[in-house]
mmCIF file of N, CA and C in Angstrom:
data_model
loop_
_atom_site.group_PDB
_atom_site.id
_atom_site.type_symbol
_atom_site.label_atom_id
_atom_site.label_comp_id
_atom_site.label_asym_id
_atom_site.label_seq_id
_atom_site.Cartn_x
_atom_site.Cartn_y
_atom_site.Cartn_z
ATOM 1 N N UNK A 1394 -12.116 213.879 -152.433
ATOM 2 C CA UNK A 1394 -13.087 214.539 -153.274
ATOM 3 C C UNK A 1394 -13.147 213.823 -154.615
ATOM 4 N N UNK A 1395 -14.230 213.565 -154.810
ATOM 5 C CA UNK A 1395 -14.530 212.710 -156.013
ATOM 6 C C UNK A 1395 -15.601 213.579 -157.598
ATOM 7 N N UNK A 1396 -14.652 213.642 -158.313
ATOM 8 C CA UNK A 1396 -15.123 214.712 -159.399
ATOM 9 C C UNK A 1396 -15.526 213.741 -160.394
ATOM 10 N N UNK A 1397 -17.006 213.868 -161.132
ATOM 11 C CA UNK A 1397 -17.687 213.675 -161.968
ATOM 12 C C UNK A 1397 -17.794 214.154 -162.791
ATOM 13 N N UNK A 1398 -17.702 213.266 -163.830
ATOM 14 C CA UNK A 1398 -17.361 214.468 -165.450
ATOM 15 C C UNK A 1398 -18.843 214.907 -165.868
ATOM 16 N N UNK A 1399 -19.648 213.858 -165.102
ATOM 17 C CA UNK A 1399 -21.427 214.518 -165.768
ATOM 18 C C UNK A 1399 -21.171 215.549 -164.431
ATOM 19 N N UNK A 1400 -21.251 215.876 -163.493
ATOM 20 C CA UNK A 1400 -21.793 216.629 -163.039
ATOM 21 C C UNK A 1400 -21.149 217.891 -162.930
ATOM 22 N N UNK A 1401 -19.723 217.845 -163.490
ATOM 23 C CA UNK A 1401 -18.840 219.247 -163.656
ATOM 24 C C UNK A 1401 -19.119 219.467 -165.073
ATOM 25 N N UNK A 1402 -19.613 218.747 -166.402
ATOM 26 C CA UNK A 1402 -19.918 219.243 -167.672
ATOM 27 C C UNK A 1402 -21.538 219.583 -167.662
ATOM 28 N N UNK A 1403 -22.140 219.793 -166.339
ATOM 29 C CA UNK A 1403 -23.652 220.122 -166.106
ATOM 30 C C UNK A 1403 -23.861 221.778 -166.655
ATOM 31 N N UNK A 1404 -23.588 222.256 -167.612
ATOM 32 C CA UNK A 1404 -24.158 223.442 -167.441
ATOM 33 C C UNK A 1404 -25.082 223.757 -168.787
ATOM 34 N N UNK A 1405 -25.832 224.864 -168.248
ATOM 35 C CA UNK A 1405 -27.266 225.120 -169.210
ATOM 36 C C UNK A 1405 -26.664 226.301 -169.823
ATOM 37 N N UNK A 1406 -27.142 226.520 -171.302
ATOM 38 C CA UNK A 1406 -26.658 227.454 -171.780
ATOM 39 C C UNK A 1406 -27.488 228.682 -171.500
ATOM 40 N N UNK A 1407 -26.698 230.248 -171.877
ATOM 41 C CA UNK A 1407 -27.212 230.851 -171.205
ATOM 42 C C UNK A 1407 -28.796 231.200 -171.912
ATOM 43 N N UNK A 1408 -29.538 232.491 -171.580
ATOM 44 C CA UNK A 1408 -30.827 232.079 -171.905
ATOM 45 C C UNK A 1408 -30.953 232.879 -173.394
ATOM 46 N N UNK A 1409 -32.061 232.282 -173.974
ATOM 47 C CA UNK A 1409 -32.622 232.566 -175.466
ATOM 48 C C UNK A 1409 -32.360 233.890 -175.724
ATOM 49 N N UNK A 1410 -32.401 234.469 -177.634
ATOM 50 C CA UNK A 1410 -32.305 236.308 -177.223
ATOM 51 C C UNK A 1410 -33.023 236.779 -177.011
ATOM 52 N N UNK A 1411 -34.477 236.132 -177.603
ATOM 53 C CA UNK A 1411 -35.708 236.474 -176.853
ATOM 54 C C UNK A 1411 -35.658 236.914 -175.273
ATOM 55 N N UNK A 1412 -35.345 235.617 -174.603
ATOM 56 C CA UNK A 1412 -35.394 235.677 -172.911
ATOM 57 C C UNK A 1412 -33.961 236.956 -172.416
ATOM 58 N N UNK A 1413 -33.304 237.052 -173.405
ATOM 59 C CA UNK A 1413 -32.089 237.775 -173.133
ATOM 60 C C UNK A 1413 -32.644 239.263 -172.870
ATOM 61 N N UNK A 1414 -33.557 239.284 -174.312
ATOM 62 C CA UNK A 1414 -33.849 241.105 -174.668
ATOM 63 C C UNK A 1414 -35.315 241.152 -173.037
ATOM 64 N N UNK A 1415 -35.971 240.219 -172.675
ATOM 65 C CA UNK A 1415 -36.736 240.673 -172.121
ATOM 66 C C UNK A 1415 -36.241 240.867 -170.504
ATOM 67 N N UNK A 1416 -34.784 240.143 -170.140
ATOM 68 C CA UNK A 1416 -34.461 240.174 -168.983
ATOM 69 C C UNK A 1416 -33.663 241.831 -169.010
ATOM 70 N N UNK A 1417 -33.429 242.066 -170.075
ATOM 71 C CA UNK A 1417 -32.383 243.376 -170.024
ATOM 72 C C UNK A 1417 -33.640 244.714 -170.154
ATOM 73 N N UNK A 1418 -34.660 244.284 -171.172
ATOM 74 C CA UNK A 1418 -35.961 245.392 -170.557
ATOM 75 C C UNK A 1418 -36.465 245.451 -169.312
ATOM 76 N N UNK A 1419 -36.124 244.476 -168.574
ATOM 77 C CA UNK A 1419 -36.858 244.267 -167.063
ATOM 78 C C UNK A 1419 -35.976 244.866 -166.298
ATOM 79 N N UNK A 1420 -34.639 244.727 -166.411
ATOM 80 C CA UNK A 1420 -33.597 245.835 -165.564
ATOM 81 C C UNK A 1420 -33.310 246.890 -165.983
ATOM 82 N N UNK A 1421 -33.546 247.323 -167.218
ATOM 83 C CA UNK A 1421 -33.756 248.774 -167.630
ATOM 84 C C UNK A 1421 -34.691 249.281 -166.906
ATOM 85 N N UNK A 1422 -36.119 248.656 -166.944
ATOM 86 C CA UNK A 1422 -36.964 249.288 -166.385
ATOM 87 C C UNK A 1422 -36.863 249.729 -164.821
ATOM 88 N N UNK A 1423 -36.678 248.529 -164.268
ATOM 89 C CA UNK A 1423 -35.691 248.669 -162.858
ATOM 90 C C UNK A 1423 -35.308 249.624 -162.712
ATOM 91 N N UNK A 1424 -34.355 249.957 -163.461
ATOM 92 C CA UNK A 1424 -33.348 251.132 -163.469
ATOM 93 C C UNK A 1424 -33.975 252.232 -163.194
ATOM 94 N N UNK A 1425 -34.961 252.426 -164.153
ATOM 95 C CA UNK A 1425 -35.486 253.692 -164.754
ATOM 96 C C UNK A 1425 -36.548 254.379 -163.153
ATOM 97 N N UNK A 1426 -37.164 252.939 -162.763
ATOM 98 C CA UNK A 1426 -38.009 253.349 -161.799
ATOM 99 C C UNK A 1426 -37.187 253.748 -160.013
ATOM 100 N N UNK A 1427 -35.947 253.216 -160.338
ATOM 101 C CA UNK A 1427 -35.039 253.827 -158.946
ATOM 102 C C UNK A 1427 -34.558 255.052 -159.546
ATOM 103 N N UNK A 1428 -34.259 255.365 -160.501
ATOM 104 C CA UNK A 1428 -33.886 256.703 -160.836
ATOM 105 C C UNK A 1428 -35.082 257.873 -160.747
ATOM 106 N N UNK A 1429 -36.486 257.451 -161.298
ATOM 107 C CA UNK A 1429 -37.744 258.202 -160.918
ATOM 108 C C UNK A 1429 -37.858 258.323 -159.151
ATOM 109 N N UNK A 1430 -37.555 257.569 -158.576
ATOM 110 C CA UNK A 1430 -37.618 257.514 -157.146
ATOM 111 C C UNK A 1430 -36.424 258.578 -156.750
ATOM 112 N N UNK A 1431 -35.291 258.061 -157.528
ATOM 113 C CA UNK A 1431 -34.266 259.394 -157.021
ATOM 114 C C UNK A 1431 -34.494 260.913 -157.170
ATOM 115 N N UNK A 1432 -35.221 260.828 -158.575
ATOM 116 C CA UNK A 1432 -35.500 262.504 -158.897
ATOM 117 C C UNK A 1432 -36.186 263.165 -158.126
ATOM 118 N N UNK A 1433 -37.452 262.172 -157.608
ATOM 119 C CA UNK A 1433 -38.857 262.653 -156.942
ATOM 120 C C UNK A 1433 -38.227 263.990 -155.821
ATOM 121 N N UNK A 1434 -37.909 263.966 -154.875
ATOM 122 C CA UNK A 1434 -37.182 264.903 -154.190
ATOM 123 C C UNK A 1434 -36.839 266.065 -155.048
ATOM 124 N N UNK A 1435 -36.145 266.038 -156.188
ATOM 125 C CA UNK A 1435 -35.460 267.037 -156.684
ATOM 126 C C UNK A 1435 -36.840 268.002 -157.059
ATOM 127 N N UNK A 1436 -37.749 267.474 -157.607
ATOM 128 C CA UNK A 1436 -39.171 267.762 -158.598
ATOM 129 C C UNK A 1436 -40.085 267.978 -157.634
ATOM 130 N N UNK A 1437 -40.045 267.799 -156.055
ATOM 131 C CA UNK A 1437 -40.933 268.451 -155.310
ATOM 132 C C UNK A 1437 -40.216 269.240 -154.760
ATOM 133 N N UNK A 1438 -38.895 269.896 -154.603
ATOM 134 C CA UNK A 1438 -38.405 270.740 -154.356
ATOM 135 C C UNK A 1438 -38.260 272.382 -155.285
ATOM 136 N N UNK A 1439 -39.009 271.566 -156.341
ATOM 137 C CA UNK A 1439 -39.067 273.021 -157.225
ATOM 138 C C UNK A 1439 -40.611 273.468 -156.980
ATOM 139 N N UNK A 1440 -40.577 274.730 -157.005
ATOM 140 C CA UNK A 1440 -41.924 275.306 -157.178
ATOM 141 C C UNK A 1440 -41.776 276.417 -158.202
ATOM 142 N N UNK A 1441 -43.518 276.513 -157.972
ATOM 143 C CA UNK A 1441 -43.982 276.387 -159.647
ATOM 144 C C UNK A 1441 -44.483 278.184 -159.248
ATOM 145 N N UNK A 1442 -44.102 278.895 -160.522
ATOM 146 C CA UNK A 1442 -45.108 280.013 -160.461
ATOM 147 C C UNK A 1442 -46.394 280.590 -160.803
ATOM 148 N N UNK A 1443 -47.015 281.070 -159.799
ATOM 149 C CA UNK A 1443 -48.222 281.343 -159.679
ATOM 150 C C UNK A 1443 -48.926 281.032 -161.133
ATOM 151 N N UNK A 1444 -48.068 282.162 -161.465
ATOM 152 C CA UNK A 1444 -48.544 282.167 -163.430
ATOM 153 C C UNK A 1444 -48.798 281.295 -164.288
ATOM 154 N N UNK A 1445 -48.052 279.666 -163.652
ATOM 155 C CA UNK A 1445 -47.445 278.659 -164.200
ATOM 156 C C UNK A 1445 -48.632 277.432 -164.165
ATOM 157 N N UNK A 1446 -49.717 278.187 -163.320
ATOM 158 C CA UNK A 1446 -51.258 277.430 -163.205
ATOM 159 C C UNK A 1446 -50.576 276.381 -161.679
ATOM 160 N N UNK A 1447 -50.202 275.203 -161.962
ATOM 161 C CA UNK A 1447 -50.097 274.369 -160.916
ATOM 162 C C UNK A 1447 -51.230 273.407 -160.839
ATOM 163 N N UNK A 1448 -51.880 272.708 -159.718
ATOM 164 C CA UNK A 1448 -52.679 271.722 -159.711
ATOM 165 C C UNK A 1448 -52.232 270.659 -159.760
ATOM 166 N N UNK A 1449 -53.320 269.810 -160.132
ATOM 167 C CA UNK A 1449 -53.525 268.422 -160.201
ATOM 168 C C UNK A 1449 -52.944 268.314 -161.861
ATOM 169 N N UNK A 1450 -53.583 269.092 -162.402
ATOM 170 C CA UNK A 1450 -52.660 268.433 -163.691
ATOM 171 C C UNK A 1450 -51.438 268.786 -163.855
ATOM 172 N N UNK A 1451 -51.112 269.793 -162.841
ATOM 173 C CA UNK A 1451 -49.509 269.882 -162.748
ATOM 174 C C UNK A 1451 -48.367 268.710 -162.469
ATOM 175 N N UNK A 1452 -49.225 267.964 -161.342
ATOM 176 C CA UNK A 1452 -48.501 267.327 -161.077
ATOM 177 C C UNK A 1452 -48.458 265.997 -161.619
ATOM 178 N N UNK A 1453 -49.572 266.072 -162.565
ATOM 179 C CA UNK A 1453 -49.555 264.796 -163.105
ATOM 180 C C UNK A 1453 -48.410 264.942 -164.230
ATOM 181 N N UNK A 1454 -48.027 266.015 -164.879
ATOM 182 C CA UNK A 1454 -47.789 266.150 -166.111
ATOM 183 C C UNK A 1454 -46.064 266.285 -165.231
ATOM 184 N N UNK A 1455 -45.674 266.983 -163.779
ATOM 185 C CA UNK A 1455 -44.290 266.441 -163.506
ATOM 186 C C UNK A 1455 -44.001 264.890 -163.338
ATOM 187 N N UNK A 1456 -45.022 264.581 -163.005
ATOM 188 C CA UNK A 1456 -44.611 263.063 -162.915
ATOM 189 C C UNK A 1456 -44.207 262.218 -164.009
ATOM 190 N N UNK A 1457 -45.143 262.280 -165.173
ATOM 191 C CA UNK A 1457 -44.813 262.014 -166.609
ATOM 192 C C UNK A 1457 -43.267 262.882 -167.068
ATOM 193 N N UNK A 1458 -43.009 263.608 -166.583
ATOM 194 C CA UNK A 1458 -41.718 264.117 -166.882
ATOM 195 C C UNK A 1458 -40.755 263.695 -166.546
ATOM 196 N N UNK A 1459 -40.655 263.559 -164.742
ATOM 197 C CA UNK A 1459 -39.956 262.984 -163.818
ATOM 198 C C UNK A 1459 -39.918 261.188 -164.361
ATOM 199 N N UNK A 1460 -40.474 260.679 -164.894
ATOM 200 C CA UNK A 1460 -40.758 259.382 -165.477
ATOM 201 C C UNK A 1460 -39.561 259.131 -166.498
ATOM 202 N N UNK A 1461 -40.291 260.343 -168.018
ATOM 203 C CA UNK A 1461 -39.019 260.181 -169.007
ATOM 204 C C UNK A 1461 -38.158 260.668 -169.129
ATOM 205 N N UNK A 1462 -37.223 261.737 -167.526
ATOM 206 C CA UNK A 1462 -36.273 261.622 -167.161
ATOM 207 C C UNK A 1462 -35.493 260.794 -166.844
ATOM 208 N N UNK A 1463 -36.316 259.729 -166.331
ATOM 209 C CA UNK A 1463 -35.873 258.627 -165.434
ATOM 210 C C UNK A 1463 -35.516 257.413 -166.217
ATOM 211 N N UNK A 1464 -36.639 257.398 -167.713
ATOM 212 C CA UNK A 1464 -36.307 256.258 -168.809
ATOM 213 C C UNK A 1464 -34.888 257.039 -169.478
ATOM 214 N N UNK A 1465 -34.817 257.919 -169.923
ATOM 215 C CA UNK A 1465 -33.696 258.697 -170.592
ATOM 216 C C UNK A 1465 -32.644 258.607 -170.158
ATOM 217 N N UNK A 1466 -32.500 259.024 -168.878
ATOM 218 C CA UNK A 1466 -30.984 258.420 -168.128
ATOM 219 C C UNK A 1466 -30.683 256.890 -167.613
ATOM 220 N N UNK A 1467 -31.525 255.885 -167.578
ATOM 221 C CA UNK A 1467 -31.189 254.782 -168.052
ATOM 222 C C UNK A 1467 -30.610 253.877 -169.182
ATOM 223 N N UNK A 1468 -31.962 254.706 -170.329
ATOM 224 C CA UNK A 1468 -31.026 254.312 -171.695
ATOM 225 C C UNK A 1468 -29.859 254.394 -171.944
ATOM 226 N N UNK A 1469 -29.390 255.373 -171.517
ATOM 227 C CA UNK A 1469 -27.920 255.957 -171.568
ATOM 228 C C UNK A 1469 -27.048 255.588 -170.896
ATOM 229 N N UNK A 1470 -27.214 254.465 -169.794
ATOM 230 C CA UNK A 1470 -26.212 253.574 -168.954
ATOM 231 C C UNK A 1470 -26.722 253.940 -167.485
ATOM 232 N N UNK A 1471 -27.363 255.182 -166.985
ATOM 233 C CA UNK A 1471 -27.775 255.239 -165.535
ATOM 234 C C UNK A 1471 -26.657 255.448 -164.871
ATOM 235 N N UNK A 1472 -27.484 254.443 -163.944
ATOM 236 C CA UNK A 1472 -25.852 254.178 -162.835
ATOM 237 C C UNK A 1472 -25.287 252.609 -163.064
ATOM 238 N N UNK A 1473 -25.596 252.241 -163.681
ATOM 239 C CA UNK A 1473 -24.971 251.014 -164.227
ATOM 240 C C UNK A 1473 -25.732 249.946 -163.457
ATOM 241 N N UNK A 1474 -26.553 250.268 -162.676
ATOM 242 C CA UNK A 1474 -27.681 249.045 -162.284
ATOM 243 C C UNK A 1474 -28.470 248.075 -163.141
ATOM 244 N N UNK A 1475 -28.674 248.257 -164.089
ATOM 245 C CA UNK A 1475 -29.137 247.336 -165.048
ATOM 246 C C UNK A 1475 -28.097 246.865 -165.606
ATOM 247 N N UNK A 1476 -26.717 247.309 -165.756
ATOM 248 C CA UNK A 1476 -26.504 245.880 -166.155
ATOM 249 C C UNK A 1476 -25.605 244.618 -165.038
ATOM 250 N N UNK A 1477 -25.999 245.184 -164.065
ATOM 251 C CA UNK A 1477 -25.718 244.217 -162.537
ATOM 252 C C UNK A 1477 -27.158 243.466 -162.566
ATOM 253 N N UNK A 1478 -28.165 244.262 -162.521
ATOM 254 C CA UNK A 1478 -29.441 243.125 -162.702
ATOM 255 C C UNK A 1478 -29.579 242.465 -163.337
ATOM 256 N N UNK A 1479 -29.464 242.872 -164.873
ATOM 257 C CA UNK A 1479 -29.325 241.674 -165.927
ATOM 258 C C UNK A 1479 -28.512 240.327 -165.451
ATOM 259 N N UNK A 1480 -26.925 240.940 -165.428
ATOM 260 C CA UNK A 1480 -26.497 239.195 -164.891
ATOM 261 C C UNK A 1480 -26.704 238.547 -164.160
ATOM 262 N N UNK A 1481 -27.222 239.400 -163.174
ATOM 263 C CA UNK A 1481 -27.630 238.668 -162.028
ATOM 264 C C UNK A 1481 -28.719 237.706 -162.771
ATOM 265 N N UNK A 1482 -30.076 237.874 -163.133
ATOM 266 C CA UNK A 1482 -30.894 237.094 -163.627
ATOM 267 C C UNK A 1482 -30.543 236.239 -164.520
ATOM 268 N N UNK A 1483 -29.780 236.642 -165.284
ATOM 269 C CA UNK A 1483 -29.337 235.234 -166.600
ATOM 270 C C UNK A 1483 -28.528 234.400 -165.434
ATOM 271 N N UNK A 1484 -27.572 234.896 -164.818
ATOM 272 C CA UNK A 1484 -26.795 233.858 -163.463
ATOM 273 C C UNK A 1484 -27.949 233.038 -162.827
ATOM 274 N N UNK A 1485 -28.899 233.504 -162.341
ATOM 275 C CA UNK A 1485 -30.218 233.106 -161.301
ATOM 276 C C UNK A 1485 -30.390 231.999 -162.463
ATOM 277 N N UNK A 1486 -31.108 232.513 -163.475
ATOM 278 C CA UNK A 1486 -31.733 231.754 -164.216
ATOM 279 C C UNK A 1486 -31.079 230.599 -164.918
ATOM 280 N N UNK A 1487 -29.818 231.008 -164.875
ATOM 281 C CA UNK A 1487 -28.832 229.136 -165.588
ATOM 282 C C UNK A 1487 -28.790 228.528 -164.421
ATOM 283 N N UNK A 1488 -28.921 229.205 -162.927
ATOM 284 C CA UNK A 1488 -28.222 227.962 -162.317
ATOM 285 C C UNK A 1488 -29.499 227.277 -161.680
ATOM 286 N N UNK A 1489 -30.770 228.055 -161.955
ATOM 287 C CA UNK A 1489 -31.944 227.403 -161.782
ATOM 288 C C UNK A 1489 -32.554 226.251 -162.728
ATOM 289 N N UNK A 1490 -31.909 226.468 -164.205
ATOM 290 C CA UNK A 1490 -31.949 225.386 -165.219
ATOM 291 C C UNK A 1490 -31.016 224.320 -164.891
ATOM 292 N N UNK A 1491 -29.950 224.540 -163.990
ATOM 293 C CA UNK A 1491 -28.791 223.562 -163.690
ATOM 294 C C UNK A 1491 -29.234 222.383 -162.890
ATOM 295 N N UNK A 1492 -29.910 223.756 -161.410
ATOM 296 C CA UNK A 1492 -30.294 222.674 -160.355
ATOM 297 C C UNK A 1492 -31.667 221.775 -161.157
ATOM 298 N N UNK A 1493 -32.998 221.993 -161.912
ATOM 299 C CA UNK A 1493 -33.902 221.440 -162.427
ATOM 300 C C UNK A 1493 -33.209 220.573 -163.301
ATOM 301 N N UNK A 1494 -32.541 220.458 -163.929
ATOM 302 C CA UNK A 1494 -31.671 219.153 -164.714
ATOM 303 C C UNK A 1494 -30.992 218.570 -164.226
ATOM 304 N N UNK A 1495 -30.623 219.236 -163.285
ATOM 305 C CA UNK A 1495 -29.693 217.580 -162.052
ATOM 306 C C UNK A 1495 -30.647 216.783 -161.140
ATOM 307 N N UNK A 1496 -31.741 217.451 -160.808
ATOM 308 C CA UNK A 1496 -33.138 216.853 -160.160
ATOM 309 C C UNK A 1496 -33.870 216.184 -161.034
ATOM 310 N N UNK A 1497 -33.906 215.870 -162.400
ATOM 311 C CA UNK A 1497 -34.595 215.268 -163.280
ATOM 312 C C UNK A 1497 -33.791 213.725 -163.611
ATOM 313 N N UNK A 1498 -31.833 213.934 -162.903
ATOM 314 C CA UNK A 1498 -31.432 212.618 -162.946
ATOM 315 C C UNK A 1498 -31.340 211.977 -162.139
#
């Protein structure tokens, strides 16, 4: 086995804070929308009283609820899926800058 000092000192740093803050909004959001998927069940299992009107704008206005339930318990850590997605993507994304700079020599 023959080790190369260029190609074992090959690595890309990780990404900008710009690219940082927008990969960690993208798995927040992630987050937020498997957690809206988790609630959904809970929020059609409740019913509504008579009194309580119901409809179409009922359900628009649980959904908007069921939504910033779903952003709220993310912010707050979730289930810790966002921040497994995040590394995953900054990981994806250095070693995709790695392989494109070893293909450019």
């Amino acid at each position: 086995m023959e080790a190369s000092p260029l190609k074992s000192a090959t690595r890309t740093a990780p990404p900008q804070a710009g690219e940082q803050k927008k990969i960690a909004d993208a798995a927040m959001d992630f987050e937020a929308v498997f957690i809206a998927q988790m609630l959904a069940p809970l929020f059609s299992s409740v019913e509504t009283p008579a009194i309580a009107g119901g409809g179409k704008a009922e359900e628009f206005f649980k959904s908007l609820l069921q939504e910033s339930y779903a952003k709220a318990m993310a912010e707050r850590g979730g289930f810790g899926i966002a921040d497994h997605v995040k590394s995953t993507l900054i990981n994806l994304q250095s070693a995709a800058g790695a392989a494109s700079l070893q293909e450019t020599r």
